[in-house]
mmCIF file of C-alpha atoms in Angstrom:
data_model
loop_
_atom_site.group_PDB
_atom_site.id
_atom_site.type_symbol
_atom_site.label_atom_id
_atom_site.label_comp_id
_atom_site.label_asym_id
_atom_site.label_seq_id
_atom_site.Cartn_x
_atom_site.Cartn_y
_atom_site.Cartn_z
ATOM 1 C CA MET A 1 12.019 -43.285 28.254
ATOM 2 C CA ILE A 2 11.377 -40.671 30.955
ATOM 3 C CA ARG A 3 15.105 -39.895 31.097
ATOM 4 C CA ARG A 4 15.171 -39.237 27.314
ATOM 5 C CA THR A 5 12.085 -37.034 27.540
ATOM 6 C CA LEU A 6 13.608 -35.015 30.382
ATOM 7 C CA LEU A 7 16.909 -34.738 28.516
ATOM 8 C CA ALA A 8 15.111 -33.579 25.345
ATOM 9 C CA ALA A 9 13.084 -31.034 27.352
ATOM 10 C CA PHE A 10 16.282 -29.749 28.974
ATOM 11 C CA PHE A 11 18.008 -29.217 25.615
ATOM 12 C CA LEU A 12 14.882 -27.538 24.230
ATOM 13 C CA LEU A 13 14.850 -25.154 27.200
ATOM 14 C CA ILE A 14 18.546 -24.342 26.768
ATOM 15 C CA SER A 15 17.984 -23.766 23.040
ATOM 16 C CA TYR A 16 15.002 -21.483 23.736
ATOM 17 C CA GLN A 17 16.947 -19.497 26.326
ATOM 18 C CA SER A 18 19.884 -19.045 23.972
ATOM 19 C CA LYS A 19 17.558 -17.709 21.228
ATOM 20 C CA ALA A 20 15.864 -15.376 23.721
ATOM 21 C CA ALA A 21 19.285 -14.096 24.800
ATOM 22 C CA GLN A 22 20.032 -13.150 21.164
ATOM 23 C CA VAL A 23 17.242 -10.601 21.284
ATOM 24 C CA GLY A 24 18.040 -9.555 24.847
ATOM 25 C CA PHE A 25 15.895 -7.335 26.977
ATOM 26 C CA VAL A 26 13.995 -4.136 26.420
ATOM 27 C CA GLU A 27 14.533 -0.918 28.362
ATOM 28 C CA THR A 28 11.733 1.608 28.768
ATOM 29 C CA ALA A 29 11.781 5.222 29.927
ATOM 30 C CA GLY A 30 9.364 8.137 30.059
ATOM 31 C CA ASN A 31 6.936 10.053 32.228
ATOM 32 C CA ALA A 32 3.724 8.414 30.938
ATOM 33 C CA CYS A 33 4.570 4.704 30.608
ATOM 34 C CA GLU A 34 1.824 2.389 31.857
ATOM 35 C CA SER A 35 4.465 0.030 33.279
ATOM 36 C CA THR A 36 7.160 1.346 35.575
ATOM 37 C CA PRO A 37 10.101 2.409 33.378
ATOM 38 C CA GLY A 38 12.980 -0.039 33.559
ATOM 39 C CA ARG A 39 14.398 -3.254 32.100
ATOM 40 C CA TYR A 40 12.051 -6.067 31.006
ATOM 41 C CA ASP A 41 12.433 -9.516 29.479
ATOM 42 C CA LEU A 42 10.517 -9.911 26.236
ATOM 43 C CA GLN A 43 7.164 -11.674 26.515
ATOM 44 C CA SER A 44 5.660 -13.769 23.747
ATOM 45 C CA ALA A 45 2.405 -12.611 22.165
ATOM 46 C CA GLY A 46 2.059 -15.832 20.126
ATOM 47 C CA GLU A 47 2.568 -16.387 16.402
ATOM 48 C CA GLY A 48 6.224 -15.228 16.486
ATOM 49 C CA ARG A 49 5.311 -11.886 18.058
ATOM 50 C CA VAL A 50 6.743 -10.257 21.188
ATOM 51 C CA VAL A 51 5.338 -7.617 23.525
ATOM 52 C CA ILE A 52 7.220 -4.372 24.184
ATOM 53 C CA PRO A 53 5.890 -2.827 27.448
ATOM 54 C CA SER A 54 5.452 0.665 26.015
ATOM 55 C CA GLY A 55 1.838 1.391 26.938
ATOM 56 C CA LEU A 56 1.064 5.058 27.591
ATOM 57 C CA TYR A 57 -1.498 7.023 29.613
ATOM 58 C CA VAL A 58 -1.842 10.819 29.550
ATOM 59 C CA LYS A 59 -4.796 12.642 31.141
ATOM 60 C CA LYS A 60 -5.748 16.320 31.231
ATOM 61 C CA GLU A 61 -8.285 17.895 33.553
ATOM 62 C CA GLU A 62 -10.236 21.071 32.796
ATOM 63 C CA SER A 63 -8.085 23.036 35.252
ATOM 64 C CA SER A 64 -4.945 22.698 33.099
ATOM 65 C CA ARG A 65 -4.375 23.964 29.558
ATOM 66 C CA ILE A 66 -1.884 21.310 28.395
ATOM 67 C CA ALA A 67 -0.676 17.816 29.258
ATOM 68 C CA ARG A 68 2.171 15.866 27.671
ATOM 69 C CA GLY A 69 3.612 12.422 28.133
ATOM 70 C CA THR A 70 6.080 10.026 26.519
ATOM 71 C CA CYS A 71 7.141 6.405 26.680
ATOM 72 C CA THR A 72 10.252 5.225 24.853
ATOM 73 C CA PHE A 73 11.998 1.879 24.462
ATOM 74 C CA ALA A 74 15.314 0.435 23.298
ATOM 75 C CA LEU A 75 15.780 -3.212 22.289
ATOM 76 C CA THR A 76 19.223 -4.692 21.549
ATOM 77 C CA LEU A 77 19.312 -7.276 18.751
ATOM 78 C CA GLN A 78 22.352 -9.570 18.388
ATOM 79 C CA ALA A 79 22.280 -12.177 15.622
ATOM 80 C CA GLU A 80 24.154 -15.457 15.890
ATOM 81 C CA ARG A 81 27.020 -16.119 13.503
ATOM 82 C CA GLY A 82 25.583 -17.040 10.085
ATOM 83 C CA LYS A 83 22.155 -15.589 10.934
ATOM 84 C CA LYS A 84 20.386 -12.256 10.908
ATOM 85 C CA ILE A 85 17.433 -10.860 12.872
ATOM 86 C CA ILE A 86 14.470 -9.270 11.100
ATOM 87 C CA VAL A 87 11.957 -7.073 12.944
ATOM 88 C CA LYS A 88 8.688 -6.241 11.174
ATOM 89 C CA ASP A 89 4.944 -5.773 11.498
ATOM 90 C CA SER A 90 4.566 -3.454 14.488
ATOM 91 C CA ARG A 91 1.126 -2.851 16.000
ATOM 92 C CA GLN A 92 -0.008 -0.608 18.835
ATOM 93 C CA LEU A 93 -3.612 0.196 19.750
ATOM 94 C CA LEU A 94 -4.250 3.830 20.656
ATOM 95 C CA SER A 95 -7.384 5.358 22.102
ATOM 96 C CA LEU A 96 -7.914 9.129 22.179
ATOM 97 C CA ARG A 97 -10.793 10.920 23.925
ATOM 98 C CA ALA A 98 -11.501 14.668 23.889
ATOM 99 C CA TYR A 99 -14.387 16.272 25.763
ATOM 100 C CA PRO A 100 -15.874 19.718 25.149
ATOM 101 C CA LEU A 101 -14.940 22.417 24.801
ATOM 102 C CA ASN A 102 -12.207 22.984 22.190
ATOM 103 C CA THR A 103 -9.837 20.206 23.206
ATOM 104 C CA LYS A 104 -7.308 18.488 20.951
ATOM 105 C CA VAL A 105 -5.470 15.187 21.564
ATOM 106 C CA ARG A 106 -2.523 14.153 19.381
ATOM 107 C CA ALA A 107 -0.430 10.972 19.663
ATOM 108 C CA GLU A 108 2.701 10.113 17.669
ATOM 109 C CA LEU A 109 4.535 6.795 17.266
ATOM 110 C CA GLU A 110 7.976 6.321 15.710
ATOM 111 C CA ILE A 111 9.902 3.007 15.558
ATOM 112 C CA PHE A 112 13.387 3.044 14.061
ATOM 113 C CA LYS A 113 16.940 1.706 14.020
ATOM 114 C CA ALA A 114 19.178 3.676 16.392
ATOM 115 C CA GLY A 115 20.988 6.390 14.455
ATOM 116 C CA ALA A 116 18.328 6.549 11.736
ATOM 117 C CA GLN A 117 14.998 8.286 11.426
ATOM 118 C CA GLY A 118 11.810 6.248 11.302
ATOM 119 C CA ALA A 119 8.409 6.868 9.799
ATOM 120 C CA LYS A 120 6.429 8.976 12.263
ATOM 121 C CA GLN A 121 2.763 8.042 12.503
ATOM 122 C CA SER A 122 0.134 10.119 14.257
ATOM 123 C CA LEU A 123 -3.487 10.175 15.361
ATOM 124 C CA GLU A 124 -5.462 13.255 16.295
ATOM 125 C CA VAL A 125 -8.930 13.985 17.596
ATOM 126 C CA GLN A 126 -10.507 17.347 18.430
ATOM 127 C CA SER A 127 -13.716 18.226 20.229
ATOM 128 C CA THR A 128 -15.557 21.457 19.634
ATOM 129 C CA GLU A 129 -19.057 21.152 21.080
ATOM 130 C CA ALA A 130 -19.401 17.362 21.396
ATOM 131 C CA ALA A 131 -17.121 14.677 22.806
ATOM 132 C CA GLU A 132 -14.934 12.964 20.219
ATOM 133 C CA LYS A 133 -13.184 9.624 20.395
ATOM 134 C CA LEU A 134 -10.880 7.634 18.149
ATOM 135 C CA THR A 135 -9.515 4.111 18.639
ATOM 136 C CA GLN A 136 -7.118 2.810 16.014
ATOM 137 C CA TYR A 137 -3.986 0.699 15.488
ATOM 138 C CA LEU A 138 -0.768 2.355 14.403
ATOM 139 C CA GLY A 139 2.047 0.277 12.991
ATOM 140 C CA GLN A 140 4.353 -0.635 10.156
ATOM 141 C CA GLN A 141 3.845 -3.723 7.999
ATOM 142 C CA ASP A 142 7.266 -3.670 6.335
ATOM 143 C CA VAL A 143 10.656 -4.597 7.750
ATOM 144 C CA ILE A 144 11.578 -2.042 10.407
ATOM 145 C CA VAL A 145 15.141 -3.197 11.057
ATOM 146 C CA GLU A 146 17.338 -6.034 9.839
ATOM 147 C CA THR A 147 20.725 -6.856 11.349
ATOM 148 C CA ALA A 148 23.725 -7.716 9.216
ATOM 149 C CA CYS A 149 24.746 -11.368 9.121
ATOM 150 C CA GLY A 150 26.019 -12.061 12.665
ATOM 151 C CA GLY A 151 25.587 -8.357 13.460
ATOM 152 C CA SER A 152 23.761 -6.273 16.001
ATOM 153 C CA GLU A 153 21.422 -3.293 15.989
ATOM 154 C CA ILE A 154 19.398 -1.329 18.500
ATOM 155 C CA LEU A 155 15.683 -0.909 17.812
ATOM 156 C CA ARG A 156 14.190 2.223 19.362
ATOM 157 C CA GLY A 157 10.655 3.507 19.706
ATOM 158 C CA ASN A 158 9.054 6.767 20.819
ATOM 159 C CA LEU A 159 5.395 7.169 21.719
ATOM 160 C CA SER A 160 4.132 10.569 22.821
ATOM 161 C CA ALA A 161 0.834 12.326 23.428
ATOM 162 C CA THR A 162 -0.024 16.011 23.724
ATOM 163 C CA ILE A 163 -3.383 17.298 24.954
ATOM 164 C CA MET A 164 -4.352 20.976 24.636
ATOM 165 C CA GLY A 165 -7.489 23.004 25.193
ATOM 166 C CA GLU A 166 -10.209 23.852 27.659
ATOM 167 C CA GLY A 167 -11.855 20.491 28.299
ATOM 168 C CA LYS A 168 -10.857 17.158 29.788
ATOM 169 C CA ALA A 169 -9.117 14.555 27.624
ATOM 170 C CA ARG A 170 -7.020 11.401 27.677
ATOM 171 C CA ALA A 171 -4.670 9.396 25.476
ATOM 172 C CA PHE A 172 -4.155 5.688 26.111
ATOM 173 C CA ALA A 173 -2.021 3.134 24.269
ATOM 174 C CA LYS A 174 -1.677 -0.590 24.834
ATOM 175 C CA ASN A 175 1.714 -2.308 24.647
ATOM 176 C CA LEU A 176 3.438 -2.539 21.261
ATOM 177 C CA THR A 177 3.763 -5.922 19.544
ATOM 178 C CA LEU A 178 6.391 -6.823 16.930
ATOM 179 C CA GLU A 179 7.321 -9.832 14.857
ATOM 180 C CA ILE A 180 10.954 -10.836 15.417
ATOM 181 C CA GLU A 181 12.534 -13.696 13.512
ATOM 182 C CA GLU A 182 16.056 -15.025 13.170
ATOM 183 C CA VAL A 183 16.878 -16.397 9.707
ATOM 184 C CA SER A 184 19.920 -17.910 8.034
ATOM 185 C CA CYS A 185 22.028 -15.554 5.937
ATOM 186 C CA GLN A 186 21.983 -16.284 2.217
#
């Protein structure tokens, strides 16, 4: 009985690893990534979701007039023969803070198939005489990319923040989460 259980667990592990290999790894780059830019294995966020380590942090002090930062990612998707991979429902929490006087913070997120243009989403907050803050999710509910049957695609994402003005400010974003599923071709 123990031998069967161990054998079943072994085959489950091999099956899981082969499915994980179909999605591959994610590569990040940029000057404001929370995690060190590089290559990462995908981490599960539960409920069929994965975490893309594309958190961002940009800070501006009163002594400077402008601060900019970016964090980008690329994820290779390779579907098995007779299957396709669907990526949808992206979510990323952004938090913007602007302190007086006359300071503007703008963040933009774009997720797209390599070679195509995606829907650019943005958040902006501006302080005049009082501090202003905004915390909100950005994301896309629809299908972002779908591979051909047995095909491959590269999913890319760009997150950037620009801070301008006289006061202090910051832009912070948590890691992006996506739903990735492999389905049979019909």
